[in-house]
Short mmCIF file of C-alpha atoms and ligand atoms in Angstrom, two decimals:
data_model
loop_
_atom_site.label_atom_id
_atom_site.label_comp_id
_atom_site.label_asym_id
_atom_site.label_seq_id
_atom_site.Cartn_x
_atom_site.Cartn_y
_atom_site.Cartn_z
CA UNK A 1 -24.35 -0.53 -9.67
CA UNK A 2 -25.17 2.79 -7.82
CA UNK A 3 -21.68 2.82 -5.70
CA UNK A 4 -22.83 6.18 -4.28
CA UNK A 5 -26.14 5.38 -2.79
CA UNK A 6 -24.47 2.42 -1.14
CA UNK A 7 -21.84 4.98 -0.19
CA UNK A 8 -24.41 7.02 1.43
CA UNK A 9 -26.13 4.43 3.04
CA UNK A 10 -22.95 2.78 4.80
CA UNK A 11 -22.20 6.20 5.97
CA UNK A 12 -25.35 6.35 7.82
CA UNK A 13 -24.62 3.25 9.10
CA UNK A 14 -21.21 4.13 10.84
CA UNK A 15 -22.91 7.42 12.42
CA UNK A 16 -22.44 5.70 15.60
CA UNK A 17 -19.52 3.78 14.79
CA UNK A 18 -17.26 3.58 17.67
CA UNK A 19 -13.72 4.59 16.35
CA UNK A 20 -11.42 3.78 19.06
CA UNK A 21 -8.27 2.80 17.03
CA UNK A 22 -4.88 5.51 17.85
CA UNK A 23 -3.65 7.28 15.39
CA UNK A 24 -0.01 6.09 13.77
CA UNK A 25 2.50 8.28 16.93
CA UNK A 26 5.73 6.33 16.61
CA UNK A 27 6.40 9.12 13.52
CA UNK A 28 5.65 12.51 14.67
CA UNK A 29 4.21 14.13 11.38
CA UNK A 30 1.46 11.35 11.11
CA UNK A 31 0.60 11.98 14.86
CA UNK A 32 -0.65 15.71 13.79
CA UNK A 33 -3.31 14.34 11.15
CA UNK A 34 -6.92 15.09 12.40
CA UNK A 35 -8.11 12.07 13.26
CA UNK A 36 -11.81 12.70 12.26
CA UNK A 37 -10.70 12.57 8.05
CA UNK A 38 -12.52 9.70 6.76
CA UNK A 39 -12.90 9.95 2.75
CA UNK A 40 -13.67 7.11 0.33
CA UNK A 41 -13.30 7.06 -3.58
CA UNK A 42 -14.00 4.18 -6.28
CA UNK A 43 -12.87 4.29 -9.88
CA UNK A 44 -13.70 1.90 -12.24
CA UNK A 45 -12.10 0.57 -15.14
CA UNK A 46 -14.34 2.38 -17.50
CA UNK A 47 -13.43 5.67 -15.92
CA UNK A 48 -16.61 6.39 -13.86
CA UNK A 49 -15.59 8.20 -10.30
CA UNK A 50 -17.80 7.84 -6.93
CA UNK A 51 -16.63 9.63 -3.74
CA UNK A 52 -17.61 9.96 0.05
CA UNK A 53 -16.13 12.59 2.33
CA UNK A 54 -12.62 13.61 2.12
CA UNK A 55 -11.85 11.83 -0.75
CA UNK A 56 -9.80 14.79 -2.34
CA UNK A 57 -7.57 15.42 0.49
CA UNK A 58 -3.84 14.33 0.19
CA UNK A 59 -2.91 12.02 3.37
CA UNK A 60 0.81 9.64 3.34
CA UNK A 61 -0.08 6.95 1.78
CA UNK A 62 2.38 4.46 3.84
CA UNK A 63 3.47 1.37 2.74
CA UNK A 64 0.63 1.06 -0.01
CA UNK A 65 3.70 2.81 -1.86
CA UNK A 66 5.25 -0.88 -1.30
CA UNK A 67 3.41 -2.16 -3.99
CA UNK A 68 4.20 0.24 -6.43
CA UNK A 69 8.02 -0.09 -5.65
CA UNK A 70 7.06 -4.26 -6.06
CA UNK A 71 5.84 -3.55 -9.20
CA UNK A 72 8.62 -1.71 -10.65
CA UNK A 73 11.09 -3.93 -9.14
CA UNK A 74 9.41 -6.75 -10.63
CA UNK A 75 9.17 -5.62 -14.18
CA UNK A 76 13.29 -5.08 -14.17
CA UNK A 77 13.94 -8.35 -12.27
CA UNK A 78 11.13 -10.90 -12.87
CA UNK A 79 11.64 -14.28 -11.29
CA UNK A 80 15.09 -13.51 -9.98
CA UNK A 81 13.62 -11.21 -7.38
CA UNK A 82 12.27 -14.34 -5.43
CA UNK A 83 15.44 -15.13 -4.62
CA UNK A 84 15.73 -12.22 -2.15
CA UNK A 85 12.54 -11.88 -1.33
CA UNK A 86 9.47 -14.36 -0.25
CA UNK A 87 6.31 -14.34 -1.13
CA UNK A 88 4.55 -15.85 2.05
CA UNK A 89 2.41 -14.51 4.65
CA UNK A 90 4.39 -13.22 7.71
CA UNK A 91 1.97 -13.75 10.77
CA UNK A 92 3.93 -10.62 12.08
CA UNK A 93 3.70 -6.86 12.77
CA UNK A 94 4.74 -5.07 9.48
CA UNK A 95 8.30 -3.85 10.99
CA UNK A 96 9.02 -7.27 13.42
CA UNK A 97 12.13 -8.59 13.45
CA UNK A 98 12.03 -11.99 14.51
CA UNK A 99 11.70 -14.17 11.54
CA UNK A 100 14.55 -12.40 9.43
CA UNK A 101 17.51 -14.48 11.52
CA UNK A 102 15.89 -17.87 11.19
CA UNK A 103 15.28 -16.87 7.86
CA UNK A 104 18.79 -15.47 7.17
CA UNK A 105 18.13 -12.54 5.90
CA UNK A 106 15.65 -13.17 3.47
CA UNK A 107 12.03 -11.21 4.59
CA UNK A 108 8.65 -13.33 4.22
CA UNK A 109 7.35 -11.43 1.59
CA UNK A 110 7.68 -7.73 -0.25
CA UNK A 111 5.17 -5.94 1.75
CA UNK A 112 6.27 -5.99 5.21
CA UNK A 113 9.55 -3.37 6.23
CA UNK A 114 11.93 -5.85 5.53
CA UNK A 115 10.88 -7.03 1.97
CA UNK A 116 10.44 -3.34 0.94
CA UNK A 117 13.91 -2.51 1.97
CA UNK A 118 15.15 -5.10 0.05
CA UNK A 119 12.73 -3.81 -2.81
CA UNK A 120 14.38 -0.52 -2.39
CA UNK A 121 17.60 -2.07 -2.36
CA UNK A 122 17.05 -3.81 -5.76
CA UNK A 123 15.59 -0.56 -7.20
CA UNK A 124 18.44 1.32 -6.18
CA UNK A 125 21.04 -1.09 -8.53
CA UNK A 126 18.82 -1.13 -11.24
CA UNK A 127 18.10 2.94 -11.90
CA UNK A 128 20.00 6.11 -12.75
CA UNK A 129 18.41 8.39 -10.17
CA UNK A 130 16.53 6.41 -7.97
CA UNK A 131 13.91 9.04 -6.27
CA UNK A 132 13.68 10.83 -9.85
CA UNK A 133 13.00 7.92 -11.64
CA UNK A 134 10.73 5.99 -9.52
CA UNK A 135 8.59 8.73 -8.78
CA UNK A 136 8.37 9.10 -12.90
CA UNK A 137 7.38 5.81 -12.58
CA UNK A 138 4.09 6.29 -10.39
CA UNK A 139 3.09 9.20 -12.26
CA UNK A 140 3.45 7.14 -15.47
CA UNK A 141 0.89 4.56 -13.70
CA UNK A 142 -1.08 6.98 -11.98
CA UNK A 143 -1.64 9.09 -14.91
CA UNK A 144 -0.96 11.88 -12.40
CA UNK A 145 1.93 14.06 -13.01
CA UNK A 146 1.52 16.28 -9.71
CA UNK A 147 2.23 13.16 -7.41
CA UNK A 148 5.33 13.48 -5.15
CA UNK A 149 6.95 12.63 -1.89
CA UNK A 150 6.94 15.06 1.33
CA UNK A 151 10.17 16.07 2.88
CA UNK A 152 8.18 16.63 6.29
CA UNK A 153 7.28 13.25 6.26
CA UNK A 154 11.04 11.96 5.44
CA UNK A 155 12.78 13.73 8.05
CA UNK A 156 10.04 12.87 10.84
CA UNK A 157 10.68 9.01 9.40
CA UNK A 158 14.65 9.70 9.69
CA UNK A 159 14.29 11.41 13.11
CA UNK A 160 12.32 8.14 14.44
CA UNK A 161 13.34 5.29 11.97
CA UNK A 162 15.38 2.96 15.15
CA UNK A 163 13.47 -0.60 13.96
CA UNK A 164 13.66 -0.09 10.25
CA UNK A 165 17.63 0.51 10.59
CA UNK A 166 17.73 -2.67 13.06
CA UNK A 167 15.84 -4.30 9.55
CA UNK A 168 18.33 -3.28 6.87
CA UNK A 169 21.76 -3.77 9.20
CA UNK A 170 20.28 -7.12 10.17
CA UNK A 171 19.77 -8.00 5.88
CA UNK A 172 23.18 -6.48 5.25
CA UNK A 173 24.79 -8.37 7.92
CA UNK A 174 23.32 -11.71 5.34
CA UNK A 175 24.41 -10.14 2.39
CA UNK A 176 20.95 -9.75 1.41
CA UNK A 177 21.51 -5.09 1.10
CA UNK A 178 23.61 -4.44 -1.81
CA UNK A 179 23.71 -0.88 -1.15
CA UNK A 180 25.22 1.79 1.05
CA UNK A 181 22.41 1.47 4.08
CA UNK A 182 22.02 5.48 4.53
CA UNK A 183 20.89 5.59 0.83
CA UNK A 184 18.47 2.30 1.20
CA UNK A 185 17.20 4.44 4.11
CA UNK A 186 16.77 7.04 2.30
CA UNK A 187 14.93 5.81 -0.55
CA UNK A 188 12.62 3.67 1.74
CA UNK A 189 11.45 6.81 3.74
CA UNK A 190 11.28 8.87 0.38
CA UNK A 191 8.83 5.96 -1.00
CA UNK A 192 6.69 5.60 1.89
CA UNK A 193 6.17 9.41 2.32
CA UNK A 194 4.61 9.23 -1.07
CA UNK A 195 0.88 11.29 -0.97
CA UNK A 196 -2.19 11.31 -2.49
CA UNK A 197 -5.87 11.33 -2.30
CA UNK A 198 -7.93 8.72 -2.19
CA UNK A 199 -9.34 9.61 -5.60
CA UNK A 200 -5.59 9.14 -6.88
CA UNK A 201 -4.62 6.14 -5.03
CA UNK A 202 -8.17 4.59 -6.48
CA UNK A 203 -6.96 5.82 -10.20
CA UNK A 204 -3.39 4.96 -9.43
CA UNK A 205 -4.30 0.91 -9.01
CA UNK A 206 -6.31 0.53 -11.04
CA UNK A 207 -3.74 -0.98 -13.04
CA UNK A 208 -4.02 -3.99 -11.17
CA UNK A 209 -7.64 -4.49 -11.98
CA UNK A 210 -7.06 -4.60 -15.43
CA UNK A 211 -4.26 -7.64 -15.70
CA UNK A 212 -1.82 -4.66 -15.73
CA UNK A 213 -2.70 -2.31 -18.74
CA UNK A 214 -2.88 1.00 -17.58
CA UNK A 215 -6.62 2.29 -17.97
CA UNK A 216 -5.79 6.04 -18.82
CA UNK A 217 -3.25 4.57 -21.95
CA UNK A 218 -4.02 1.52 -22.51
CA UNK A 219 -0.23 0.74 -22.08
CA UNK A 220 0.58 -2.43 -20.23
CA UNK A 221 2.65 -1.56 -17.45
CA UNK A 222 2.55 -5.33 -16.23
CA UNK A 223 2.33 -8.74 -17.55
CA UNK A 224 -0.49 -10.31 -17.03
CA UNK A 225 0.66 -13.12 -14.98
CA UNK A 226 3.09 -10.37 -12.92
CA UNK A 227 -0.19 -8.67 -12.09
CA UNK A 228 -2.03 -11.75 -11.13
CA UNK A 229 0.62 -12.29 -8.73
CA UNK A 230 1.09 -9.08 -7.14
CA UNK A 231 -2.51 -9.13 -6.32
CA UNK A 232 -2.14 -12.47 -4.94
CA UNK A 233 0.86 -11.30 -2.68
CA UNK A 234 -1.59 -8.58 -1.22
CA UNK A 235 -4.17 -11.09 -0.95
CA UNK A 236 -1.95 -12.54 1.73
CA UNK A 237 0.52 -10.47 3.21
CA UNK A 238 -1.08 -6.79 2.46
CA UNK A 239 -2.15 -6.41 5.46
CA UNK A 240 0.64 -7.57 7.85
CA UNK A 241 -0.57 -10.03 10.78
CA UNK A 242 -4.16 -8.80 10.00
CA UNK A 243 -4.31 -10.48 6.30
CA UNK A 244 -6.73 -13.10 6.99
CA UNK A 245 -9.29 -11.23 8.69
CA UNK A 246 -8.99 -8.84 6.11
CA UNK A 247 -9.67 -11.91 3.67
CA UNK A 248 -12.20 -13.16 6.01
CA UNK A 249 -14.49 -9.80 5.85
CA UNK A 250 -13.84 -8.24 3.29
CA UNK A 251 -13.05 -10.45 0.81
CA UNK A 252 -10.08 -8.68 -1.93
CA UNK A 253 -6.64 -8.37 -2.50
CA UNK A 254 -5.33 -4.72 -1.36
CA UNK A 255 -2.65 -3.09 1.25
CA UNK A 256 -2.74 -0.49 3.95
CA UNK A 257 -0.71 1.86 5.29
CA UNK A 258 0.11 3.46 9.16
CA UNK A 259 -1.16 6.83 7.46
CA UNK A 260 -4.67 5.44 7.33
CA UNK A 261 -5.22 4.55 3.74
CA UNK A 262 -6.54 0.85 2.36
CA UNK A 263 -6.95 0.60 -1.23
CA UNK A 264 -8.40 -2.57 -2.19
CA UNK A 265 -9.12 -4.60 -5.88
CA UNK A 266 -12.09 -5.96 -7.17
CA UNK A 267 -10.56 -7.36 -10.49
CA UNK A 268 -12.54 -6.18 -13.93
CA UNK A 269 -14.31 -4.25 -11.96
CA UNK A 270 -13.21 -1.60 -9.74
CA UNK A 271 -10.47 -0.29 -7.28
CA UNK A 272 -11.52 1.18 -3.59
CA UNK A 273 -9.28 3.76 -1.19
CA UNK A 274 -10.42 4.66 1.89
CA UNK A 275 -8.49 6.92 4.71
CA UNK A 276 -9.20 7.22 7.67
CA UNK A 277 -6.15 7.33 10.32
CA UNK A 278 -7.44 5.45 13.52
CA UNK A 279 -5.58 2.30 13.14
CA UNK A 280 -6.91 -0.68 14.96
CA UNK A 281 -3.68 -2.83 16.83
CA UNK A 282 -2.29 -4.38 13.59
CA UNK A 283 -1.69 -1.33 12.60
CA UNK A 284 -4.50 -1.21 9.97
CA UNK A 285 -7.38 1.49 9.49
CA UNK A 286 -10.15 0.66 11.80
CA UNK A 287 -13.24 2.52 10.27
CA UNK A 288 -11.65 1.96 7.20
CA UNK A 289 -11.74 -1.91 6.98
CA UNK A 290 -15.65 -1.45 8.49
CA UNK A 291 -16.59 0.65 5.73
CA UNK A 292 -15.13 -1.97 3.37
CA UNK A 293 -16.40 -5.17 4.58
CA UNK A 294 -19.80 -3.59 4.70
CA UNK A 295 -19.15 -1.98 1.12
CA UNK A 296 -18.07 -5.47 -0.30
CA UNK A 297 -21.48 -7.27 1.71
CA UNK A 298 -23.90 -5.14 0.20
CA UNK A 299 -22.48 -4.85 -3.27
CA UNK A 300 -21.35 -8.59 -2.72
CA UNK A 301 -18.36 -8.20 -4.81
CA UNK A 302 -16.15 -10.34 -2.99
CA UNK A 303 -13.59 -12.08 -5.05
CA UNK A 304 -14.62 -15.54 -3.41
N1 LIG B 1 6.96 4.17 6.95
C1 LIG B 1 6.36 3.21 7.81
C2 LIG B 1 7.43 2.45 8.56
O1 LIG B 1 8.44 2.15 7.99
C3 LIG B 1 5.51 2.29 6.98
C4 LIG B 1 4.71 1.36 7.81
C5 LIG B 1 3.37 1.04 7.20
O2 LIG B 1 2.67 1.83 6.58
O3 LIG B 1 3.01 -0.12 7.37
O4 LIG B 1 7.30 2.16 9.69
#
């Protein structure tokens, strides 16, 4: 398939586009991103790289990040963690309250605020350093050994972090934060500051296009069936309250993050990031989700 003639042709397309989402202001650092970055990169399993704009320019990658914590806390835990943790859709905005007190304490699923901070929280009990060795962990995956969280991006998070606090005293108040809270805080911000490209983030997942052996090593990170699951988790929650129009267009599991980013898996096949940091309402890139629904129309590689 020639990925970067369709490329080409979808950018044409979205000349005229209009991009009237806001960029992510309720954290100050993300606020001062140029809107106008749009960049798209897709690797495939057997290694072959196709890029569109500013596909080599490092962006915060958000709660995609949430998925990678998922997967690590997953491999330590297995089944257990679904006793903290659900695995349903949430029908909410990614940092909402509401359902964790009817739900006592226990978030819908690991890729809204809530879940990840009880991710985090897991994480924490399990390893000797936390930051040190979870971001070993993603280079491991990634392949990538310059990957690394942003200390701008975890102070502006600190400085503005009022809901996600409300999140993890509400879950401690249940017994559901193990955990001193500052250091849950901490780690949380630390993971979603993560950064990367889009050409990393698409080499970075592609794990989960190959049942969980890492392309690059051919080690298997994940268990088949673990990596099955994870994608169907993004399938339906990896996009907050948005996840079934995502579905609905576009067609494949992936997340987003407030930064701008969408990665996205088409499984044997490839893995897609875009950026672009105009977020529609939900929180999700605008253009971004455009460019993919056309991408997966034309190249019809929709998983259904
Ligand atoms: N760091 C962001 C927050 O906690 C992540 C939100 C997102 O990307 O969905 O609000």
């Amino acid at each position: 398939m020639n990925y970067k003639k369709i490329f080409s042709e979808i950018d044409v397309e979205l000349e005229n586009f209009k991009d009237n989402g806001t960029i992510a202001n309720y954290i100050p650092e993300l606020s001062i991103v140029n809107p106008t970055k749009f960049g798209v990169h897709l690797t495939t399993i057997n290694g072959k790289h196709f890029s569109l704009g500013n596909a080599d320019e490092k962006f915060s990658i958000q709660s995609i990040a949430k998925v990678l914590s998922l997967t690590l806390a997953y491999k330590l835990e297995s089944e257990k963690l679904w006793k903290r943790v659900g695995v349903e859709p949430s029908g909410k905005p990614f940092d909402s309250l509401i359902q964790l007190e009817t739900n006592k304490g226990i978030p819908r699923n690991p890729l809204i605020n809530a879940g990840a901070l009880v991710i985090c929280d897991i994480l924490i009990s399990h390893l000797k350093n936390p930051k040190k060795d979870f971001i070993a962990f993603v280079r491991t995956i990634s392949g990538i050994t310059t990957i690394d969280y942003c200390p701008r991006i975890v102070a502006s998070e600190k400085s503005t972090g009022y809901r996600n606090t409300a999140l993890v005293n509400l879950m401690k108040s249940f017994g559901n934060i193990k955990n001193d809270i500052d250091v849950v805080m901490d780690f949380y911000f630390n993971l979603c500051s993560i950064e990367m490209t889009c050409k990393e983030l698409s080499q970075t997942f592609l794990f989960l296009a190959t049942s969980g052996v890492l392309p690059h090593s051919k080690e298997r990170i994940l268990s088949k069936s673990k990596s099955k699951r994870i994608n169907a988790i993004m399938q339906l929650c990896g996009f907050y309250d948005e996840a079934g129009e995502f579905s609905f267009k576009v067609g494949l599991p992936g997340k987003s993050g407030v930064g701008g980013g969408i990665m996205a898996i088409y499984p044997n096949k490839y893995c897609i990031a875009v950026w672009s940091p105009k977020l529609n309402k939900k929180g999700n890139s605008l253009k971004g989700i455009k460019f993919l629904e056309l991408f997966t129309t034309k190249t019809q590689t929709s998983i259904f």
